[in-house]
Amino acid sequence: MNHLDLLTFARGSALNWALMIFAAGVVLRLFEIFGLSRKPDLARPRSDSPGSGWRTMLSRSIPPQGMLKRDPVTYIGGYVFHLGLLLAIFFFAPHIEFFRSMTGLHWPNLPTALVDASVVAAIAALGVLLAHRLNNKVKRMLSGSGDYLAWAVTLLPLLTGYMAYHHLLFEYALMLSLHIFSVELLLVLLPFTKLFHTFSVFVSRWYNGDFFGRKGVAS
Amino acid sequence: MSATLAKGINSFKEVIDTPIASYFSSCVHCGLCAEACLFYNETGDAKYTPIHKLEPLRRVWKQEYTLLGKLGKMLGLSDPVTDAELTEWEPLVYDSCTMCGRCSMVCPVGNDITYMIRKMREGMSASGHAPEDMIGATARAVNIGSPMGIKWPAVQAQIKHVQAETGIEVPVDKQGADYLVLMSSMEIINFPEYLSALSRIFKQAGVSWTLAADAFEATNSGIQIGASDLAREIVSRIVVAAERLKVKCVISPECGHAFTAIRWEGPNLMGRPFGFEVKHILEVLDGLHAAGKLKTRGKDKRPLTYHDPCQIARRGGVVAQPRRLLNEVAEDFREMPDAGVMNWCCGGGGGVSANSRAEPLRLEVFKTKKRQIEATGVHTLITACANCRIVMEEGLEHYQMKVEVLGLTELLAEYLVEGE
Amino acid sequence: MKKTQKAEVIPGSVGEGLAQRGVTRREFLKYCSSLAALLALPPSMASAMAEAISKARRQSVIWLSFQECTGCTESITRSHSPTLENLIFDLISLDYHHTLQAASGEAAEQARMQAMKDNDGKYLVIVDGSIPLGNPGYSCIAGISNHDMLVETAKGAAAIVAVGTCAAFGGLPMADPNPTGAVSVGDIIKDKPIINVPGCPPIPVVMTGVLAHFLTFGGLPEMDALGRPKSFYGDTIHDRCYRRPFYDQGKFAQSFDDEAARNGWCLFKLGCKGPVTYNACATTKWNDGTSFPIQSGHGCIGCSEPDFWDAGSFYKALSMPVSATSSMLAGAAAVGAAAGVAITWHNRSTKAAAKAAHEKVTVQDLTREVK
Ligand code: SF4
Ligand code: SF4
Ligand code: SF4
């Protein structure tokens, strides 16, 4: 199989399967979560609460008072990584073409140099976060193979994408294929690892915010 | 004598719901919850990481309620929860968690870890992994009527004492009163000032209230130990009395978890909304103050600070009220660092104060509170939970700090304008 | 270097042929300089090349056309004269080419046999078109199947040049579902050196350049993993594209011939395959260096790459899926939902069973039997 064939496979059947596993997996996992249901809260909620599930969905992205100082590496590293990843996924022109072909929606892209810089930042942040995970005793204790796997499959698309764009290591078609394969690996694993927080974070934050909000606390 | 592992696992399966499934699904193992927890912060021991305290519950969720976990279980790849493991976890779930809710405020993915600890305790108690002292307290609460073993005659004696001191009649079992007043055992034994302060304030404000002979105890050991069946039995006494006396509102005393037990868990335990309101005493006093019915004169000259009890502030939403009231009677009220919904626990909530095995750890983690108090430089500490008050008094004594602890209701009563 | 200054004409050599046609030494040197440049050789090589080519015998070439569209031949012949491309015909003796030769039928085949006999082990075979393996009758010449003719002719060849993507990689005839069972030259011939000169069609000057290289050096040029001469296929179109700065800046044409496209912005979004296509279009260009597809506003379709025909739509950006659709996703989501309903049902019965098994906890139930 030559490189263009590999690329065609990556963009074709491999992508189709990965997307289908991803879509089915995400829906399955959401069913798993919502299917368990919860009892309605019979306690009368406070009517004048400053908090709510919707509020917490967003506000939890901001560190609570004093926390930034306690673990700056996790917060700053986390921000840089998530932001870099977000920009790279959704604002790199070729990626927008992907979304357009799937959904018909498109939006303006960022200058490539900016996307490039954000990818470098995200890769660096991942490096720092891994070192922190290995050094910090709490994180080390909490971490299992799943955490390191999740780290690796998140790094790979960033790294291969960067290398493909800069024509590093392998020739472009091969590197681009590897990039697409790494994204496919990520798609397949996402629903079944902690990476599912991509979706469930909104559910958990909503419940948290709702719980506190009913009691009159903005959480 | 019939707690078994099977019953415990069965309870785990019962309590796991959508929020819990979303929490476990979302956890990214970032460890930030540890930074929020008193126990990790003071000891630096990673095992006190909040989410780690839930490990057995997480595995039951995974094995029972996820596709991958089910497959793993079928293939014999999963590692089942054992009695030995629960024994190891008992001190993590009980001795080192005050259900303060701080971790739940901090977790970046929004996990309400405290909610899960509460649920996990159901399985822990059903499998016989609750601390001995808490089992004793629960047994007394169910069998005698109060975790400290106090019976109505002891309350009567206090009523007599208060009436003699204030000259105000303390109403008992008065049909149609607006408010049913509850107390905590700690108040009955250690802080009789509460009842006398309340009598005076209510007299002045013209509030119609009553005590109930069969429902004077507000605390609920069933909630702390995590046995809903027992918690329901305990809370139902209050509900029955309130409905019998046809009160409009039940007043939860200066006690944190009692407020949670009646206000938030009560209707859910009973399986129906209440026909009466439940308010914390500070909410009632703040309401009277706003209505101009609570008049005070003069201000306390001492510099003082306020400790937010977790269940009242963070888990209860009563944050602004104590500040409004304090500013009426205190000349030099100083906030401690992290005051309000991010306040640090005294170290004795969630049944920890009733668990003598946890005492050394509790005193160890009191250092956080110590630092907070020292940062304000005051020698007078106000709070609104009798449990916090006792725990802090013990901590202050242990560290030989000269700080006096007072209940907010009591402080207000000192400056009450009476007889005008 | 006195010798090279003087035209030394060897009978039967290229030099003789050139002289007969009135090509001056000066013109020939110029030609060699441009060839040297094309082959990425140092300019100093030009005179050495001129000398070597002049002295060389006119190379016997047998051109076999199989499943093809004659585009390759059109490409090599159709150009303004006089051109470098024409000049190459002066350098070779095209002994067989059934499109170009006058002879036909038996006589034509006779010419091939003769050339093979006379130049055994030395002649060059050029192939355009792919070879059908499905049924010999799909394509045959004078009753000889393409496969048999290739095998027979290749036997005594010095080397084979597979011209065009069909001969080099199977090309369009091999496109899915490959009804004729088409294969490339390299799929059949394993024991002869093969130079692949893909392109649909290849750039004329690339074809002649490869021939010139063979004539000059008598051997094979340096090739990439796909057997393509590196001097022409060493870089991607994208690497040499004049629209590249806009790609780097993230500036893209949104539709054909829009303002952006006319201002030279990148055609990536319109499906340009330049980034994955190795060819010389962006440097040599077409039609006497006039233009090339990207310059005239159309993205590269990747014609010099194997299976380019099956690499998804020409008008889909490389980052677009080849065939994934949102309805496919919806279908997968529906499968997920069905599985989710099954899991939920199972979970609920687990939970219901746990509820049913719940024995009301009494104070006595808080302690375990001490074993
Ligand atoms: S509720 Fe409080 S004590 Fe318990 S784990 Fe969370 S932060 Fe720690
Ligand atoms: S803070 Fe939340 S996400 Fe992080 S380890 Fe704790 S529970 Fe998990
Ligand atoms: S037009 Fe094609 S080859 Fe040129 S820069 Fe854009 S993508 Fe690359």
PDB file of N, CA and C in Angstrom, chain B residues 213-247:
ATOM      1  N   ALA B 213     -42.845  17.825  72.937  1.00  0.00           N
ATOM      2  CA  ALA B 213     -42.258  16.884  73.884  1.00  0.00           C
ATOM      3  C   ALA B 213     -41.752  15.630  73.179  1.00  0.00           C
ATOM      4  N   ASP B 214     -42.389  15.271  72.070  1.00  0.00           N
ATOM      5  CA  ASP B 214     -41.962  14.044  71.385  1.00  0.00           C
ATOM      6  C   ASP B 214     -41.074  14.327  70.195  1.00  0.00           C
ATOM      7  N   ALA B 215     -40.720  15.601  70.002  1.00  0.00           N
ATOM      8  CA  ALA B 215     -39.836  15.919  68.880  1.00  0.00           C
ATOM      9  C   ALA B 215     -39.033  17.166  69.202  1.00  0.00           C
ATOM     10  N   PHE B 216     -38.134  17.019  70.142  1.00  0.00           N
ATOM     11  CA  PHE B 216     -37.309  18.176  70.506  1.00  0.00           C
ATOM     12  C   PHE B 216     -35.926  18.086  69.856  1.00  0.00           C
ATOM     13  N   GLU B 217     -35.547  16.844  69.487  1.00  0.00           N
ATOM     14  CA  GLU B 217     -34.189  16.617  68.972  1.00  0.00           C
ATOM     15  C   GLU B 217     -34.137  16.836  67.457  1.00  0.00           C
ATOM     16  N   ALA B 218     -33.260  17.742  67.055  1.00  0.00           N
ATOM     17  CA  ALA B 218     -33.175  18.058  65.621  1.00  0.00           C
ATOM     18  C   ALA B 218     -32.132  17.232  64.894  1.00  0.00           C
ATOM     19  N   THR B 219     -31.130  16.778  65.635  1.00  0.00           N
ATOM     20  CA  THR B 219     -30.030  16.088  64.950  1.00  0.00           C
ATOM     21  C   THR B 219     -30.510  14.753  64.396  1.00  0.00           C
ATOM     22  N   ASN B 220     -29.719  14.213  63.489  1.00  0.00           N
ATOM     23  CA  ASN B 220     -30.144  12.977  62.848  1.00  0.00           C
ATOM     24  C   ASN B 220     -28.926  12.102  62.560  1.00  0.00           C
ATOM     25  N   SER B 221     -28.642  11.204  63.484  1.00  0.00           N
ATOM     26  CA  SER B 221     -27.467  10.328  63.318  1.00  0.00           C
ATOM     27  C   SER B 221     -27.622   9.408  62.122  1.00  0.00           C
ATOM     28  N   GLY B 222     -28.869   9.140  61.744  1.00  0.00           N
ATOM     29  CA  GLY B 222     -29.111   8.250  60.604  1.00  0.00           C
ATOM     30  C   GLY B 222     -28.504   8.808  59.328  1.00  0.00           C
ATOM     31  N   ILE B 223     -28.522  10.148  59.228  1.00  0.00           N
ATOM     32  CA  ILE B 223     -27.941  10.777  58.044  1.00  0.00           C
ATOM     33  C   ILE B 223     -26.434  10.692  58.085  1.00  0.00           C
ATOM     34  N   GLN B 224     -25.883  10.929  59.271  1.00  0.00           N
ATOM     35  CA  GLN B 224     -24.422  10.921  59.356  1.00  0.00           C
ATOM     36  C   GLN B 224     -23.850   9.535  59.104  1.00  0.00           C
ATOM     37  N   ILE B 225     -24.505   8.537  59.627  1.00  0.00           N
ATOM     38  CA  ILE B 225     -23.980   7.186  59.445  1.00  0.00           C
ATOM     39  C   ILE B 225     -24.337   6.669  58.051  1.00  0.00           C
ATOM     40  N   GLY B 226     -25.351   7.265  57.475  1.00  0.00           N
ATOM     41  CA  GLY B 226     -25.740   6.874  56.126  1.00  0.00           C
ATOM     42  C   GLY B 226     -26.711   5.719  56.096  1.00  0.00           C
ATOM     43  N   ALA B 227     -27.696   5.757  57.004  1.00  0.00           N
ATOM     44  CA  ALA B 227     -28.723   4.712  56.980  1.00  0.00           C
ATOM     45  C   ALA B 227     -30.069   5.407  56.803  1.00  0.00           C
ATOM     46  N   SER B 228     -30.518   5.481  55.588  1.00  0.00           N
ATOM     47  CA  SER B 228     -31.736   6.248  55.307  1.00  0.00           C
ATOM     48  C   SER B 228     -32.954   5.703  56.033  1.00  0.00           C
ATOM     49  N   ASP B 229     -33.004   4.398  56.203  1.00  0.00           N
ATOM     50  CA  ASP B 229     -34.156   3.820  56.896  1.00  0.00           C
ATOM     51  C   ASP B 229     -34.264   4.400  58.305  1.00  0.00           C
ATOM     52  N   LEU B 230     -33.098   4.535  58.950  1.00  0.00           N
ATOM     53  CA  LEU B 230     -33.098   5.059  60.313  1.00  0.00           C
ATOM     54  C   LEU B 230     -33.276   6.575  60.293  1.00  0.00           C
ATOM     55  N   ALA B 231     -32.664   7.219  59.328  1.00  0.00           N
ATOM     56  CA  ALA B 231     -32.793   8.671  59.216  1.00  0.00           C
ATOM     57  C   ALA B 231     -34.262   9.048  59.046  1.00  0.00           C
ATOM     58  N   ARG B 232     -34.955   8.234  58.273  1.00  0.00           N
ATOM     59  CA  ARG B 232     -36.376   8.486  58.022  1.00  0.00           C
ATOM     60  C   ARG B 232     -37.164   8.378  59.330  1.00  0.00           C
ATOM     61  N   GLU B 233     -36.834   7.354  60.082  1.00  0.00           N
ATOM     62  CA  GLU B 233     -37.541   7.143  61.352  1.00  0.00           C
ATOM     63  C   GLU B 233     -37.324   8.347  62.265  1.00  0.00           C
ATOM     64  N   ILE B 234     -36.081   8.830  62.289  1.00  0.00           N
ATOM     65  CA  ILE B 234     -35.768   9.942  63.184  1.00  0.00           C
ATOM     66  C   ILE B 234     -36.453  11.229  62.704  1.00  0.00           C
ATOM     67  N   VAL B 235     -36.400  11.498  61.416  1.00  0.00           N
ATOM     68  CA  VAL B 235     -36.964  12.759  60.934  1.00  0.00           C
ATOM     69  C   VAL B 235     -38.494  12.723  60.982  1.00  0.00           C
ATOM     70  N   SER B 236     -39.050  11.520  60.902  1.00  0.00           N
ATOM     71  CA  SER B 236     -40.515  11.442  60.879  1.00  0.00           C
ATOM     72  C   SER B 236     -41.110  11.906  62.203  1.00  0.00           C
ATOM     73  N   ARG B 237     -40.343  11.786  63.284  1.00  0.00           N
ATOM     74  CA  ARG B 237     -40.856  12.263  64.580  1.00  0.00           C
ATOM     75  C   ARG B 237     -41.174  13.759  64.500  1.00  0.00           C
ATOM     76  N   ILE B 238     -40.258  14.480  63.829  1.00  0.00           N
ATOM     77  CA  ILE B 238     -40.448  15.931  63.719  1.00  0.00           C
ATOM     78  C   ILE B 238     -41.642  16.237  62.807  1.00  0.00           C
ATOM     79  N   VAL B 239     -41.697  15.510  61.719  1.00  0.00           N
ATOM     80  CA  VAL B 239     -42.763  15.757  60.747  1.00  0.00           C
ATOM     81  C   VAL B 239     -44.123  15.488  61.396  1.00  0.00           C
ATOM     82  N   VAL B 240     -44.216  14.369  62.112  1.00  0.00           N
ATOM     83  CA  VAL B 240     -45.476  14.020  62.772  1.00  0.00           C
ATOM     84  C   VAL B 240     -45.868  15.110  63.771  1.00  0.00           C
ATOM     85  N   ALA B 241     -44.882  15.568  64.549  1.00  0.00           N
ATOM     86  CA  ALA B 241     -45.182  16.588  65.565  1.00  0.00           C
ATOM     87  C   ALA B 241     -45.612  17.897  64.906  1.00  0.00           C
ATOM     88  N   ALA B 242     -44.896  18.275  63.854  1.00  0.00           N
ATOM     89  CA  ALA B 242     -45.211  19.541  63.184  1.00  0.00           C
ATOM     90  C   ALA B 242     -46.617  19.491  62.598  1.00  0.00           C
ATOM     91  N   GLU B 243     -46.959  18.345  62.049  1.00  0.00           N
ATOM     92  CA  GLU B 243     -48.290  18.220  61.443  1.00  0.00           C
ATOM     93  C   GLU B 243     -49.371  18.158  62.516  1.00  0.00           C
ATOM     94  N   ARG B 244     -49.039  17.491  63.617  1.00  0.00           N
ATOM     95  CA  ARG B 244     -50.011  17.386  64.715  1.00  0.00           C
ATOM     96  C   ARG B 244     -50.285  18.771  65.301  1.00  0.00           C
ATOM     97  N   LEU B 245     -49.208  19.545  65.500  1.00  0.00           N
ATOM     98  CA  LEU B 245     -49.369  20.864  66.121  1.00  0.00           C
ATOM     99  C   LEU B 245     -49.777  21.926  65.111  1.00  0.00           C
ATOM    100  N   LYS B 246     -49.802  21.521  63.824  1.00  0.00           N
ATOM    101  CA  LYS B 246     -50.204  22.426  62.736  1.00  0.00           C
ATOM    102  C   LYS B 246     -49.385  23.720  62.705  1.00  0.00           C
ATOM    103  N   VAL B 247     -48.086  23.591  62.871  1.00  0.00           N
ATOM    104  CA  VAL B 247     -47.225  24.786  62.809  1.00  0.00           C
ATOM    105  C   VAL B 247     -46.992  25.170  61.352  1.00  0.00           C
TER     106      VAL B 247
END
